[in-house]
mmCIF file of C-alpha atoms and ligand atoms in Angstrom:
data_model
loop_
_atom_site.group_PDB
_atom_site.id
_atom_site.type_symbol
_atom_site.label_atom_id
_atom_site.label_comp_id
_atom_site.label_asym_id
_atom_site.label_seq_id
_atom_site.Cartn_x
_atom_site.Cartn_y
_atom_site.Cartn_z
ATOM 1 C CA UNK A 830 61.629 -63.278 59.368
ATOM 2 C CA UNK A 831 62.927 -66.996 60.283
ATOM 3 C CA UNK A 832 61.060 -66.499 63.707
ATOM 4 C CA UNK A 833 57.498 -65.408 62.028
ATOM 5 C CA UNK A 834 54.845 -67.822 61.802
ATOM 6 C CA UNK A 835 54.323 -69.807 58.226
ATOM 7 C CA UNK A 836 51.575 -69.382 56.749
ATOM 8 C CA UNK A 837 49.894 -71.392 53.550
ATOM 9 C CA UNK A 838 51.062 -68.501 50.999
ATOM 10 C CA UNK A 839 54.847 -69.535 52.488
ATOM 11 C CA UNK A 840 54.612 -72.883 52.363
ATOM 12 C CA UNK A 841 52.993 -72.504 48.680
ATOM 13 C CA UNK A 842 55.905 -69.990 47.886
ATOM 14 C CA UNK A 843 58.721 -73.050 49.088
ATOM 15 C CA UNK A 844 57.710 -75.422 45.709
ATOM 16 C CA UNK A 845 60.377 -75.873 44.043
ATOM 17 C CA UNK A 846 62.754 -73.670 45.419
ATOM 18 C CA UNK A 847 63.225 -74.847 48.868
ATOM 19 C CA UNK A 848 62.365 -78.185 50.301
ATOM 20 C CA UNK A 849 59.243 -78.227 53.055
ATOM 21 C CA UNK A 850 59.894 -80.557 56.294
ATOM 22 C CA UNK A 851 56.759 -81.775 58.221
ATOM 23 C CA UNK A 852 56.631 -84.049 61.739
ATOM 24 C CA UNK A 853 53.764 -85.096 63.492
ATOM 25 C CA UNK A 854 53.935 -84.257 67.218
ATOM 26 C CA UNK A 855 51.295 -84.938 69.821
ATOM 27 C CA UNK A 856 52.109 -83.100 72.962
ATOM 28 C CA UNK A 857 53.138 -80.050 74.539
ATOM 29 C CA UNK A 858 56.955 -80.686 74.378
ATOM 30 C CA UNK A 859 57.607 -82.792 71.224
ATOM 31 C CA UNK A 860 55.505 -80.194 69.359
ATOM 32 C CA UNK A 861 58.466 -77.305 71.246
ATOM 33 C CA UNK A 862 61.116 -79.443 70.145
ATOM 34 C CA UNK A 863 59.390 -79.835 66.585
ATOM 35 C CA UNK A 864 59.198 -75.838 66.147
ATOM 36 C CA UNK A 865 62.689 -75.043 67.685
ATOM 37 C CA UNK A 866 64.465 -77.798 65.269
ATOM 38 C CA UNK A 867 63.026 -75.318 62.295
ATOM 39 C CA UNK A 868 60.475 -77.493 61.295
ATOM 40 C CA UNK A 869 58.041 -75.955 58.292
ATOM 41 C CA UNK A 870 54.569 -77.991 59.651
ATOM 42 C CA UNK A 871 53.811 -79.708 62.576
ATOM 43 C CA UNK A 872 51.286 -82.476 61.805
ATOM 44 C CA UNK A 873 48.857 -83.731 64.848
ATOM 45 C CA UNK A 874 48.159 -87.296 63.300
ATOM 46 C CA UNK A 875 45.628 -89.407 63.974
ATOM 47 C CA UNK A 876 48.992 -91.922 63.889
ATOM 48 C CA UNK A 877 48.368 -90.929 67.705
ATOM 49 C CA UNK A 878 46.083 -93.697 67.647
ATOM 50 C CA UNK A 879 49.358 -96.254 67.082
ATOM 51 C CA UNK A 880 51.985 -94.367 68.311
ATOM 52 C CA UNK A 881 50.788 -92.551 71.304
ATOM 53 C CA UNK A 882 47.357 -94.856 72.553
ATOM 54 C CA UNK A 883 48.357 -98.021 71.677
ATOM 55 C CA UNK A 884 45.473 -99.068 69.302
ATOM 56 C CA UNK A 885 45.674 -100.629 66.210
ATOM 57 C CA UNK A 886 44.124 -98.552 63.963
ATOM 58 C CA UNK A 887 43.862 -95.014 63.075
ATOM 59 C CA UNK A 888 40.043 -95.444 62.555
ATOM 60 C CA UNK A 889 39.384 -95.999 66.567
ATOM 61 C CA UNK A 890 40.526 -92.042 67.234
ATOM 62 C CA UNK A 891 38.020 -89.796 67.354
ATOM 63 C CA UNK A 892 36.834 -85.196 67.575
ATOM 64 C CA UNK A 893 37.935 -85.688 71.608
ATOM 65 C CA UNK A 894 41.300 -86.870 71.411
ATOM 66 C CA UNK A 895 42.400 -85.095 68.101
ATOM 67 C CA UNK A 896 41.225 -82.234 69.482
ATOM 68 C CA UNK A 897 42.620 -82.892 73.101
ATOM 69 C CA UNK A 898 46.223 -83.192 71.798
ATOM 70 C CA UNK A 899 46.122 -80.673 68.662
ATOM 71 C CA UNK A 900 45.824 -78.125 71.405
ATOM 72 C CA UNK A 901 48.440 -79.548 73.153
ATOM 73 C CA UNK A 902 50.494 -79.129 70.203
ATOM 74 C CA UNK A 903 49.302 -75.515 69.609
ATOM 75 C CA UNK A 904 50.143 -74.030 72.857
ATOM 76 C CA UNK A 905 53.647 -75.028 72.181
ATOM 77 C CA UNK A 906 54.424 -73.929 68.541
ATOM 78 C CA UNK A 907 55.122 -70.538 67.773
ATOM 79 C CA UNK A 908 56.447 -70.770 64.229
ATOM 80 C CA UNK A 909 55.389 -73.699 61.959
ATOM 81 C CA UNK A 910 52.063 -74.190 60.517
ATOM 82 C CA UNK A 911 49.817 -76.881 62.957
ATOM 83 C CA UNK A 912 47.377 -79.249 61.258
ATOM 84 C CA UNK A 913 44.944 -81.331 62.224
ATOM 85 C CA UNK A 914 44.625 -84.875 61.194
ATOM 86 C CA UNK A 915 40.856 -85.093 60.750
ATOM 87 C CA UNK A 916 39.910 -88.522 62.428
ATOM 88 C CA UNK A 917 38.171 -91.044 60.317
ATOM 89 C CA UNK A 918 34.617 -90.840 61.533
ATOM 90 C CA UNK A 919 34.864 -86.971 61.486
ATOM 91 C CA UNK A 920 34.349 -86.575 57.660
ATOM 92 C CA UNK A 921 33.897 -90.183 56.001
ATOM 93 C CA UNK A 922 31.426 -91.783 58.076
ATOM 94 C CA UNK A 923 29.480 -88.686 58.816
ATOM 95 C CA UNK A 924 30.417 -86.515 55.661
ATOM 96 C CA UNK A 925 27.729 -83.646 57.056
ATOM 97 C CA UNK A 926 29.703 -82.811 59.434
ATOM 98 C CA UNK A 927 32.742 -81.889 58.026
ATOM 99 C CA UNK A 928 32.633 -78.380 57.641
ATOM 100 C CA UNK A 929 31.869 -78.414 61.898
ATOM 101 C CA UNK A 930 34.801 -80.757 62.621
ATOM 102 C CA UNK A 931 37.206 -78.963 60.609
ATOM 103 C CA UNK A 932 36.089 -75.623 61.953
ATOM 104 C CA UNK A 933 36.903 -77.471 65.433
ATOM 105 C CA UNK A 934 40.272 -77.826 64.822
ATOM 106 C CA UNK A 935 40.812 -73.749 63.697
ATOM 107 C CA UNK A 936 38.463 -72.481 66.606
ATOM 108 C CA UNK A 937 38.893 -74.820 69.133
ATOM 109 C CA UNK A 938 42.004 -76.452 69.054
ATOM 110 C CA UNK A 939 43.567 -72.867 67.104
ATOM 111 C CA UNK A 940 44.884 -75.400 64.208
ATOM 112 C CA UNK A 941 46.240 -73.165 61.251
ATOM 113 C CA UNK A 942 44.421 -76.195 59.023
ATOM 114 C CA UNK A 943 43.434 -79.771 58.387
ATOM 115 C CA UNK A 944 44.588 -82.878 56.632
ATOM 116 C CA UNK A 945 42.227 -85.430 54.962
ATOM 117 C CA UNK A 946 42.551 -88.753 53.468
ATOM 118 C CA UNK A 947 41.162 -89.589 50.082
ATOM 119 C CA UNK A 948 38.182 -91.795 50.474
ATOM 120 C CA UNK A 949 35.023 -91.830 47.573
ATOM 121 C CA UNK A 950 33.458 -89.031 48.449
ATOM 122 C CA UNK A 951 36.648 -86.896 49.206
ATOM 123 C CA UNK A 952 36.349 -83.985 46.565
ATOM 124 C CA UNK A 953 32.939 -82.997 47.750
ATOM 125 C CA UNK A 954 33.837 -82.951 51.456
ATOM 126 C CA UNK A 955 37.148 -81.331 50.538
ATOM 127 C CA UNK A 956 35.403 -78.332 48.639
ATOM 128 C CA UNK A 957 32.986 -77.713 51.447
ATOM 129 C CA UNK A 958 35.844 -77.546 53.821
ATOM 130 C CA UNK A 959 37.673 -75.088 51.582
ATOM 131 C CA UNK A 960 34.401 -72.561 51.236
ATOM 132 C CA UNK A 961 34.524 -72.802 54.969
ATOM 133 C CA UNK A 962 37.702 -70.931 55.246
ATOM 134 C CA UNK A 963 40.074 -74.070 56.315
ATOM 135 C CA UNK A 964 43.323 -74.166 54.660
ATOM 136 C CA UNK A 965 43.453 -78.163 53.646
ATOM 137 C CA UNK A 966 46.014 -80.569 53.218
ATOM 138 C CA UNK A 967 44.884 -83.354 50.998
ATOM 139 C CA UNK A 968 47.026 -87.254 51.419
ATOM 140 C CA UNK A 969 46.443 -89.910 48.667
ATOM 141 C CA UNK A 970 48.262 -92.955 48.005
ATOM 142 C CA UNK A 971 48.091 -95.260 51.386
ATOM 143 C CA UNK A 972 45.544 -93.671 53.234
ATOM 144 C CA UNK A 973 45.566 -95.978 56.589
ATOM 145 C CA UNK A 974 42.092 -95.190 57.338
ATOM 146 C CA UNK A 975 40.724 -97.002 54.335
ATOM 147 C CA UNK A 976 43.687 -99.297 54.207
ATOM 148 C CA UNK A 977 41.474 -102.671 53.817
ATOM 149 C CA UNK A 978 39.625 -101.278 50.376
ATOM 150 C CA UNK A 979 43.398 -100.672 49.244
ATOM 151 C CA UNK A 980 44.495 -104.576 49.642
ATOM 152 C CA UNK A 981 45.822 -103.582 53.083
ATOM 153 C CA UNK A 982 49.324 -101.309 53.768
ATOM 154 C CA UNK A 983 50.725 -101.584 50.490
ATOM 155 C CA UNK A 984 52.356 -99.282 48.253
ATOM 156 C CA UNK A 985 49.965 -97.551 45.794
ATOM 157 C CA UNK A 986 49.979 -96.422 42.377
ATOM 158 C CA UNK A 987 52.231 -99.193 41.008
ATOM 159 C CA UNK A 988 50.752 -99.996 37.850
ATOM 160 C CA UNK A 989 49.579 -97.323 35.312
ATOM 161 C CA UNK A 990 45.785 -97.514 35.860
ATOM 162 C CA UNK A 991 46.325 -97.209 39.211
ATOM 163 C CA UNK A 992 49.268 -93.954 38.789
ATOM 164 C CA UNK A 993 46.309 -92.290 36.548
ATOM 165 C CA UNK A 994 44.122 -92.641 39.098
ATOM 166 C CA UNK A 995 46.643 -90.951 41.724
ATOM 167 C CA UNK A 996 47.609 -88.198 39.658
ATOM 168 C CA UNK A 997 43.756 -87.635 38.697
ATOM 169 C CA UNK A 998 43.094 -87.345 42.702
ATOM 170 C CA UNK A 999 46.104 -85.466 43.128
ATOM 171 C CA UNK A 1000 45.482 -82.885 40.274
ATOM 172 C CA UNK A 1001 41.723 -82.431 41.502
ATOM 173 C CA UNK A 1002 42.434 -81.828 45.106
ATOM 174 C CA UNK A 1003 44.782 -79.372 43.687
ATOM 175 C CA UNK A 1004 42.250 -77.465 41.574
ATOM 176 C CA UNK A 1005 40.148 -77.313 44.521
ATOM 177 C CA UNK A 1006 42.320 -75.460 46.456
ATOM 178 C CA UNK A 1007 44.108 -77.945 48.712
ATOM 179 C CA UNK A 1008 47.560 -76.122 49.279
ATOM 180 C CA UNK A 1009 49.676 -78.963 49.759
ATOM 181 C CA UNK A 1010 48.989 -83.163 49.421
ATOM 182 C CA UNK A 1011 50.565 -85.778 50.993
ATOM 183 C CA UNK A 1012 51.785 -88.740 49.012
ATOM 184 C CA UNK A 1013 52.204 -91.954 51.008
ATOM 185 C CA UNK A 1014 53.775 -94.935 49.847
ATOM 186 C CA UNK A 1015 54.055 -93.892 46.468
ATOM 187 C CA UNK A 1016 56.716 -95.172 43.697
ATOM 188 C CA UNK A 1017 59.194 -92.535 43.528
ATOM 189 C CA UNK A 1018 58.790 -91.779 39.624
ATOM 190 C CA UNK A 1019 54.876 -91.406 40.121
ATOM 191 C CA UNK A 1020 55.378 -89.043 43.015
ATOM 192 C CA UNK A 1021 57.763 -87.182 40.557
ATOM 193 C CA UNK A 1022 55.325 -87.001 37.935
ATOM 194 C CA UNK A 1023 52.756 -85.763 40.610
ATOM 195 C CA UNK A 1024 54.528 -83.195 41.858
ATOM 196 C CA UNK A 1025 55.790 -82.081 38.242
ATOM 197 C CA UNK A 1026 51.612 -81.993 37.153
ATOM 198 C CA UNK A 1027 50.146 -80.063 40.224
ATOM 199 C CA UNK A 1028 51.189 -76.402 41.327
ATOM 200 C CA UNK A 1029 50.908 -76.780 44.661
ATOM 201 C CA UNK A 1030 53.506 -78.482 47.009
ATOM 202 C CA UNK A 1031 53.568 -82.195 47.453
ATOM 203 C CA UNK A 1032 55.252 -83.840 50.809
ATOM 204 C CA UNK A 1033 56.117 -87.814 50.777
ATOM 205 C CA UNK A 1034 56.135 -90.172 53.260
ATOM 206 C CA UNK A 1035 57.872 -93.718 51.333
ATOM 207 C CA UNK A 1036 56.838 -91.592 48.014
ATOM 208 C CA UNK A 1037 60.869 -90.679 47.318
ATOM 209 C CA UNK A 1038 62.595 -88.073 46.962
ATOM 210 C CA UNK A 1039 61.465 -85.894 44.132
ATOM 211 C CA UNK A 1040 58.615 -84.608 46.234
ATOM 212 C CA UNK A 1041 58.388 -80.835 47.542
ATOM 213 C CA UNK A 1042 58.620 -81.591 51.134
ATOM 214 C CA UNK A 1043 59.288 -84.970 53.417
ATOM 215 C CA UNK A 1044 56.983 -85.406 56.587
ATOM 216 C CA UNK A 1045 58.036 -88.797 59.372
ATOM 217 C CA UNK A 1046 55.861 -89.944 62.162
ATOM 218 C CA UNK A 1047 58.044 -88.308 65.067
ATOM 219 C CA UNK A 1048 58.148 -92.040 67.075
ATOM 220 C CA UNK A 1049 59.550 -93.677 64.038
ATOM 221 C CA UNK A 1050 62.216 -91.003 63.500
ATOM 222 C CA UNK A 1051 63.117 -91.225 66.750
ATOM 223 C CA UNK A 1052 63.002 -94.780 67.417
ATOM 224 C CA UNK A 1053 60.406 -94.602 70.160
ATOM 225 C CA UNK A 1054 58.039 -96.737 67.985
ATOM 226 C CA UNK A 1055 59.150 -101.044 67.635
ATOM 227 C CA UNK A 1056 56.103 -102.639 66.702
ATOM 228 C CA UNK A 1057 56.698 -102.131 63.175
ATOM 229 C CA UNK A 1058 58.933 -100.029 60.987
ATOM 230 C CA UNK A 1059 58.243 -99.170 57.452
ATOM 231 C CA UNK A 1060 60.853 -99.418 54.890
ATOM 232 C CA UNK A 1061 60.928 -95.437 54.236
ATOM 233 C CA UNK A 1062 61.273 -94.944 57.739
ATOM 234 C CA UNK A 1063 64.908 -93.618 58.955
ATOM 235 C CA UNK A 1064 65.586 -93.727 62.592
ATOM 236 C CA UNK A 1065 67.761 -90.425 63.138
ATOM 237 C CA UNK A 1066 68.366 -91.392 66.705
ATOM 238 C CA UNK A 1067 67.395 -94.396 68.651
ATOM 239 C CA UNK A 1068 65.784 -92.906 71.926
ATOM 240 C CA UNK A 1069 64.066 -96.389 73.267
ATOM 241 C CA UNK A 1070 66.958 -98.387 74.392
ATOM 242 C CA UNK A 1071 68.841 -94.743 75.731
ATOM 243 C CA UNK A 1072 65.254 -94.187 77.786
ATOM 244 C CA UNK A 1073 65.124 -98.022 78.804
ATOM 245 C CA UNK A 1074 68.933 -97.729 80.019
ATOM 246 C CA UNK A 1075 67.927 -94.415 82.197
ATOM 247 C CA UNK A 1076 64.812 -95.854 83.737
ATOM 248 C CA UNK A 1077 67.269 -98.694 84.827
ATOM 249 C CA UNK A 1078 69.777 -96.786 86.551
ATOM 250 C CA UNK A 1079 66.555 -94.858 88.348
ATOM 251 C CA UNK A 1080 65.905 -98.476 89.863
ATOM 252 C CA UNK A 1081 69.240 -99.209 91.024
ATOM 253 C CA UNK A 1082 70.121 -95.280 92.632
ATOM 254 C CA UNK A 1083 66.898 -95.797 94.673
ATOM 255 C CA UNK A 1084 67.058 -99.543 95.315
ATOM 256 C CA UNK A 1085 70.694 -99.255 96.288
ATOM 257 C CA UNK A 1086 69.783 -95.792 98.226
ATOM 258 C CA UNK A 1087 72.438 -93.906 95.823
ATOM 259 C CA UNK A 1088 69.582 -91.347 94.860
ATOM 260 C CA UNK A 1089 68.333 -88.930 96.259
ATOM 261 C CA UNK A 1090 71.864 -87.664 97.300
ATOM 262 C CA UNK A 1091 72.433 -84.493 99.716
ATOM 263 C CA UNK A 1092 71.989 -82.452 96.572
ATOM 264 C CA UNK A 1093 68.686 -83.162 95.225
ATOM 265 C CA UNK A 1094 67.455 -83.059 99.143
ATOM 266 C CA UNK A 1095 66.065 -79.717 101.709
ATOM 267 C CA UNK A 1096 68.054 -79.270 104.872
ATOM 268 C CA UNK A 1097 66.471 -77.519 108.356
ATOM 269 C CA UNK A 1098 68.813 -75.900 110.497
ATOM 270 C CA UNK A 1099 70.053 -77.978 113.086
ATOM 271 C CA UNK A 1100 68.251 -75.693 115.813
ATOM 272 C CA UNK A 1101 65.038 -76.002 114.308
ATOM 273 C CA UNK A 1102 65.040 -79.950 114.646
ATOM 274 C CA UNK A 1103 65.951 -79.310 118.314
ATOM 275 C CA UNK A 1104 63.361 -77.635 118.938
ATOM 276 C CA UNK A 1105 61.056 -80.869 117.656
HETATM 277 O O1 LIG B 1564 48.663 -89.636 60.864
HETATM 278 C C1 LIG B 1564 49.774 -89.437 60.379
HETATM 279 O O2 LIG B 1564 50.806 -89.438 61.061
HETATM 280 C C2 LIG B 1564 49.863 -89.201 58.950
HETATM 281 C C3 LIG B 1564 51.224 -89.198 58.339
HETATM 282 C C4 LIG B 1564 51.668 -90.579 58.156
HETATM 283 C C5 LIG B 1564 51.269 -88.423 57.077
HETATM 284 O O3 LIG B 1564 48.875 -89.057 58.299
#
């Protein structure tokens, strides 16, 4: 049972009973590390664009590299559910194609479903999506991709016009069908109140904890990620200066002619080299 694969009806099944934990992973052996820890959902961000490429945004990723590392990702997991982080230009500035990019990341990259951000016309995509047979993941609150319309990367929802306006999304990407919604920096009372109003599970990210699930940016949990570092974010290990230490003693065993040793090294037999 522990070892089967989660599906939507399990991960609907864990509000309120049993807390859901989501990471975003990227590549082939994060993602294996991700499933073996336990880990309900594996999310295949378009955060690659900061963490992983180096770009500034997550609006400059695109179909080709979500795609590229999602299957990455879901040739390693065998247990938790994989989604797809659709990438901004794959559903808000071409909302037609939607249904076609989200089918990409089921049939293509063999996703188990996708994660949009709220946006204007986010219901109407969101439906079609649905009727298309994609499980969905809705995220309101920050939504990076649309971070400039939102006063830049601020926390949302903190006066009541704007709460009502959160827990109206939230409640109508619910009654769509969306089996789970991601709150991003999100007071922690109005994430309460969210996840109290909807019947499907809600996971934070800086929304608190009275959500149904918790989901981290792997690079920030891991402290592989230094250009910035959100207030929610908790480092449970600090991997860069360990990796930076490593690479370091690499450059002095081969400088100073300490590595390889006889054990990492092939031998001949002596008669073979006499023969040369
Ligand atoms: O792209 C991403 O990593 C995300 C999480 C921050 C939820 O959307």
């Amino acid at each position: 049972m522990e070892n089967q694969k989660i599906t939507v009806k399990d991960i609907l099944a864990m509000k309120g009973r049993k807390k859901i934990t989501m990471l975003t992973a990227y590549d082939y052996p994060t993602a294996a590390l991700v499933d073996k820890a336990g880990i309900d959902m594996v999310l295949v961000g378009d955060s690659l664009a900061n963490v992983v490429l180096g770009l500034k945004s997550t609006t400059e990723v695109g179909m080709q590299e979500m795609i590229h590392h999602s299957k990455a990702v879901t040739r390693a997991v065998t247990r938790a559910m994989v989604i797809g982080d659709m990438p901004f230009d794959s559903y808000q500035v071409n909302p037609d194609d939607c249904v076609k990019n989200a089918r990409r990341f089921i049939d293509e990259a063999k996703c188990d479903g996708v994660k949009l951000e709220w946006f204007d016309r986010c219901l109407e995509v969101t439906e079609k999506i649905i009727k298309a047979g994609v499980p969905v993941v809705g995220h309101i609150g920050l939504t990076p991709q649309t971070a400039d319309k939102l006063g830049g990367f601020k926390v949302q929802g903190k006066d009541a016009e704007a709460a009502k306006r959160l827990i109206e999304q939230a409640q109508g990407l619910a009654e769509l069908g969306c089996f789970a919604i991601t709150l991003e920096c999100v007071p922690d009372k109005i994430a309460q109140m969210i996840t109290d109003k909807i019947n499907v599970p809600t996971i934070g990210i800086g929304a608190g904890k009275y959500t149904d699930g918790q989901v981290l940016v792997i690079h920030d949990a891991i402290g592989l990620f230094d250009r910035y570092t959100p207030k929610f974010v908790k480092k449970f290990i600090n991997l860069s200066p360990m990796i930076l230490e490593a690479l370091q003693e690499y450059k002095k065993e081969v400088v100073e002619g300490t590595y390889p040793g006889p054990e990492h090294s092939f031998s001949i037999k002596e008669e073979e080299l006499k023969k040369l």
